[in-house]
Amino acid sequence: MTISVVSPAADVTAAVPELAAAIDPGRVADLITQLLVELGEDPAREGLLGTPERVAAWWSDFLSPDGAATATCFTESQLSGQLVVVGGMSVWSLCEHHMLPMNLQVTAGYVPDGEVVGLSKFGRAAQHFTGRLQVQERFTRQFAEHLAGIIGREDVAVAVRGLHLCMSMRGVRMEEARTTTLQAGGRFGTDPILSQQFLTVTAGLWGTP
């Protein structure tokens, strides 16, 4: 497990690097055709007809995710000190080291103060930050900083449990291996009871001890 504690001085509004310019599907399809040839395949054979175009369309779609969307917050003046945990978010990304898929199980927690965040925005933000070549550690930080920016405080924790095909189907080929990252800030970094509550709920959601 990798544990990161956000410093109180962290800039939660820091800009995230923009994605690359618009993808040229035609150019990508040409490159896939060349790759098939180099792999000893015949792009003109029946089973591969249209494959370069389909692959190019997928790359264009995957690397062009919707924006993180402006979060909707709802006033709840009676809330103070309650722990809110949003789990069950399963998103796919691509390891930038081997360009193989990784599945990330994401759980986010925060402490509301007078307002709550619209629940659908958690999933949209997670999809936004995974729609690119990525590493789990960076995704965890980006998602936590985005959530902290929404609530205007650092009382945020994000836990991510990842299945990486670059470890499951290549190299050591350990199919059961999982990587867990945790980014905790504000009260989650200073209040052991709050931190333990979040970890307990997260473990329950993941079905792990």
CSV table of C-alpha atoms in Angstrom, one decimal:
chain,number,residue,atom,x,y,z
A,1,MET,CA,0.0,0.0,0.0
A,2,THR,CA,1.2,3.5,-0.8
A,3,ILE,CA,0.0,6.2,1.7
A,4,SER,CA,0.3,9.9,0.8
A,5,VAL,CA,-0.7,12.6,3.3
A,6,VAL,CA,-1.5,15.9,1.7
A,7,SER,CA,0.4,18.8,3.2
A,8,PRO,CA,-1.7,21.7,4.5
A,9,ALA,CA,0.3,23.9,2.1
A,10,ALA,CA,-0.8,21.8,-1.0
A,11,ASP,CA,-2.3,23.8,-3.8
A,12,VAL,CA,-5.6,21.9,-4.3
A,13,THR,CA,-6.5,24.1,-7.3
A,14,ALA,CA,-3.3,23.4,-9.2
A,15,ALA,CA,-4.0,22.8,-12.9
A,16,VAL,CA,-3.8,19.3,-14.2
A,17,PRO,CA,-1.9,19.0,-17.5
A,18,GLU,CA,-4.2,19.1,-20.5
A,19,LEU,CA,-4.6,16.1,-22.7
A,20,ALA,CA,-2.9,16.0,-26.1
A,21,ALA,CA,-4.4,17.7,-29.2
A,22,ALA,CA,-7.3,16.1,-31.0
A,23,ILE,CA,-6.5,12.6,-32.4
A,24,ASP,CA,-6.4,12.0,-36.1
A,25,PRO,CA,-8.2,8.6,-36.4
A,26,GLY,CA,-7.1,8.2,-40.0
A,27,ARG,CA,-3.4,8.5,-39.0
A,28,VAL,CA,-3.9,6.2,-36.1
A,29,ALA,CA,-5.5,3.6,-38.3
A,30,ASP,CA,-2.6,3.8,-40.7
A,31,LEU,CA,-0.2,3.2,-37.8
A,32,ILE,CA,-2.2,0.2,-36.6
A,33,THR,CA,-2.1,-1.2,-40.1
A,34,GLN,CA,1.7,-0.9,-40.1
A,35,LEU,CA,1.9,-2.5,-36.6
A,36,LEU,CA,-0.1,-5.5,-37.9
A,37,VAL,CA,2.3,-5.9,-40.8
A,38,GLU,CA,5.3,-5.8,-38.4
A,39,LEU,CA,3.7,-8.4,-36.2
A,40,GLY,CA,3.5,-10.8,-39.2
A,41,GLU,CA,-0.2,-10.3,-39.8
A,42,ASP,CA,-2.1,-9.5,-43.0
A,43,PRO,CA,-4.3,-6.5,-42.5
A,44,ALA,CA,-6.3,-7.5,-45.6
A,45,ARG,CA,-7.3,-10.9,-44.3
A,46,GLU,CA,-11.0,-11.4,-43.4
A,47,GLY,CA,-10.7,-11.3,-39.6
A,48,LEU,CA,-8.7,-8.0,-39.7
A,49,LEU,CA,-10.7,-6.1,-42.2
A,50,GLY,CA,-11.8,-2.8,-40.4
A,51,THR,CA,-9.7,-3.6,-37.3
A,52,PRO,CA,-7.3,-0.6,-37.7
A,53,GLU,CA,-10.3,1.8,-38.0
A,54,ARG,CA,-12.0,0.2,-35.0
A,55,VAL,CA,-8.9,0.5,-32.9
A,56,ALA,CA,-8.4,4.1,-34.0
A,57,ALA,CA,-12.0,4.9,-33.1
A,58,TRP,CA,-11.5,3.4,-29.6
A,59,TRP,CA,-8.3,5.4,-28.9
A,60,SER,CA,-10.0,8.6,-30.0
A,61,ASP,CA,-13.0,7.9,-27.8
A,62,PHE,CA,-10.9,6.8,-24.8
A,63,LEU,CA,-8.5,9.7,-24.9
A,64,SER,CA,-11.3,12.3,-25.3
A,65,PRO,CA,-13.2,11.9,-22.0
A,66,ASP,CA,-15.8,14.4,-21.0
A,67,GLY,CA,-14.7,17.2,-18.7
A,68,ALA,CA,-14.7,16.6,-15.0
A,69,ALA,CA,-17.9,18.7,-15.0
A,70,THR,CA,-18.7,21.5,-12.6
A,71,ALA,CA,-19.8,19.9,-9.3
A,72,THR,CA,-23.2,20.7,-7.9
A,73,CYS,CA,-23.2,21.3,-4.2
A,74,PHE,CA,-26.4,21.3,-2.1
A,75,THR,CA,-26.9,23.3,1.1
A,76,GLU,CA,-27.3,21.2,4.2
A,77,SER,CA,-26.8,23.6,7.1
A,78,GLN,CA,-27.4,21.0,9.8
A,79,LEU,CA,-24.4,18.8,8.7
A,80,SER,CA,-21.2,19.1,10.6
A,81,GLY,CA,-18.5,16.5,11.2
A,82,GLN,CA,-20.3,13.7,9.3
A,83,LEU,CA,-18.2,11.3,7.2
A,84,VAL,CA,-19.4,10.8,3.7
A,85,VAL,CA,-17.9,7.9,1.7
A,86,VAL,CA,-18.7,7.3,-2.0
A,87,GLY,CA,-17.6,3.8,-3.2
A,88,GLY,CA,-18.2,1.3,-5.9
A,89,MET,CA,-16.6,3.4,-8.6
A,90,SER,CA,-14.9,1.1,-11.1
A,91,VAL,CA,-13.0,2.9,-13.9
A,92,TRP,CA,-10.5,1.8,-16.6
A,93,SER,CA,-7.3,3.5,-17.5
A,94,LEU,CA,-4.1,2.7,-19.4
A,95,CYS,CA,-0.7,2.2,-17.7
A,96,GLU,CA,1.6,4.6,-19.4
A,97,HIS,CA,4.6,2.3,-19.0
A,98,HIS,CA,3.2,-0.6,-21.0
A,99,MET,CA,0.0,0.8,-22.5
A,100,LEU,CA,-2.0,-2.0,-21.0
A,101,PRO,CA,-5.3,-1.6,-19.1
A,102,MET,CA,-5.7,-1.2,-15.4
A,103,ASN,CA,-9.0,-1.4,-13.5
A,104,LEU,CA,-9.3,1.0,-10.6
A,105,GLN,CA,-11.8,0.6,-7.7
A,106,VAL,CA,-12.2,4.0,-6.3
A,107,THR,CA,-13.5,5.1,-2.9
A,108,ALA,CA,-13.6,8.8,-1.8
A,109,GLY,CA,-14.5,10.3,1.5
A,110,TYR,CA,-14.9,13.8,2.8
A,111,VAL,CA,-16.3,15.8,5.7
A,112,PRO,CA,-19.1,18.2,4.6
A,113,ASP,CA,-19.5,21.5,6.3
A,114,GLY,CA,-22.9,23.1,5.5
A,115,GLU,CA,-23.2,21.5,2.0
A,116,VAL,CA,-22.9,18.2,0.2
A,117,VAL,CA,-21.5,17.4,-3.2
A,118,GLY,CA,-23.8,15.9,-5.9
A,119,LEU,CA,-23.0,12.2,-6.0
A,120,SER,CA,-22.8,11.8,-9.8
A,121,LYS,CA,-19.9,14.2,-9.9
A,122,PHE,CA,-17.6,11.7,-8.2
A,123,GLY,CA,-17.9,9.2,-11.0
A,124,ARG,CA,-17.6,11.8,-13.7
A,125,ALA,CA,-14.4,13.1,-12.2
A,126,ALA,CA,-12.9,9.6,-11.8
A,127,GLN,CA,-13.6,8.9,-15.5
A,128,HIS,CA,-12.1,12.2,-16.5
A,129,PHE,CA,-8.8,11.5,-14.8
A,130,THR,CA,-8.6,7.9,-16.1
A,131,GLY,CA,-9.2,8.8,-19.8
A,132,ARG,CA,-5.5,9.1,-20.6
A,133,LEU,CA,-2.2,7.3,-20.2
A,134,GLN,CA,-1.9,7.2,-16.4
A,135,VAL,CA,-0.4,5.7,-13.3
A,136,GLN,CA,-2.5,4.8,-10.3
A,137,GLU,CA,-0.4,6.9,-7.9
A,138,ARG,CA,-0.9,10.1,-10.0
A,139,PHE,CA,-4.6,9.4,-10.5
A,140,THR,CA,-5.1,9.0,-6.8
A,141,ARG,CA,-3.5,12.4,-6.1
A,142,GLN,CA,-5.4,14.2,-9.0
A,143,PHE,CA,-8.7,12.9,-7.9
A,144,ALA,CA,-8.1,13.8,-4.3
A,145,GLU,CA,-7.0,17.3,-5.2
A,146,HIS,CA,-10.0,17.8,-7.5
A,147,LEU,CA,-12.4,16.8,-4.7
A,148,ALA,CA,-10.6,19.1,-2.2
A,149,GLY,CA,-11.0,21.9,-4.7
A,150,ILE,CA,-14.7,21.3,-4.9
A,151,ILE,CA,-15.3,21.4,-1.2
A,152,GLY,CA,-12.8,24.1,-0.6
A,153,ARG,CA,-10.9,22.2,2.1
A,154,GLU,CA,-8.4,19.5,2.4
A,155,ASP,CA,-10.7,17.2,4.5
A,156,VAL,CA,-10.6,14.5,1.8
A,157,ALA,CA,-9.4,10.9,1.5
A,158,VAL,CA,-9.2,8.8,-1.7
A,159,ALA,CA,-8.4,5.1,-1.7
A,160,VAL,CA,-7.8,3.2,-5.0
A,161,ARG,CA,-7.4,-0.5,-5.5
A,162,GLY,CA,-5.9,-1.4,-8.9
A,163,LEU,CA,-5.7,-4.5,-11.0
A,164,HIS,CA,-2.9,-3.9,-13.5
A,165,LEU,CA,-2.7,-6.2,-16.6
A,166,CYS,CA,0.9,-5.1,-17.0
A,167,MET,CA,1.5,-7.2,-13.9
A,168,SER,CA,-1.2,-9.9,-14.4
A,169,MET,CA,-0.5,-10.8,-18.0
A,170,ARG,CA,3.2,-9.9,-18.5
A,171,GLY,CA,6.3,-10.0,-16.4
A,172,VAL,CA,5.7,-12.0,-13.2
A,173,ARG,CA,2.1,-12.7,-14.4
A,174,MET,CA,0.5,-12.6,-10.9
A,175,GLU,CA,-3.2,-12.5,-11.6
A,176,GLU,CA,-4.2,-11.9,-8.0
A,177,ALA,CA,-1.9,-9.0,-7.4
A,178,ARG,CA,-3.5,-5.7,-6.4
A,179,THR,CA,-2.1,-2.3,-5.8
A,180,THR,CA,-3.6,0.0,-3.2
A,181,THR,CA,-3.0,3.8,-2.9
A,182,LEU,CA,-4.3,6.2,-0.3
A,183,GLN,CA,-4.2,10.0,-0.4
A,184,ALA,CA,-5.4,11.6,2.8
A,185,GLY,CA,-5.5,15.3,3.7
A,186,GLY,CA,-6.7,17.7,6.3
A,187,ARG,CA,-8.5,15.9,9.1
A,188,PHE,CA,-8.0,12.6,7.5
A,189,GLY,CA,-4.3,13.1,8.0
A,190,THR,CA,-4.5,14.3,11.6
A,191,ASP,CA,-7.5,12.5,13.1
A,192,PRO,CA,-6.8,8.8,13.6
A,193,ILE,CA,-10.4,8.0,14.4
A,194,LEU,CA,-11.7,9.6,11.2
A,195,SER,CA,-9.0,8.0,9.2
A,196,GLN,CA,-9.8,4.6,10.6
A,197,GLN,CA,-13.5,5.0,10.0
A,198,PHE,CA,-12.7,5.7,6.3
A,199,LEU,CA,-10.4,2.7,6.0
A,200,THR,CA,-12.9,0.4,7.7
A,201,VAL,CA,-15.7,1.5,5.3
A,202,THR,CA,-13.4,1.2,2.3
A,203,ALA,CA,-12.3,-2.3,3.3
A,204,GLY,CA,-16.0,-3.3,3.7
A,205,LEU,CA,-16.8,-2.0,0.2
A,206,TRP,CA,-13.8,-3.9,-1.3
A,207,GLY,CA,-14.7,-7.1,0.7
A,208,THR,CA,-11.2,-7.2,2.2
A,209,PRO,CA,-10.2,-7.5,5.9
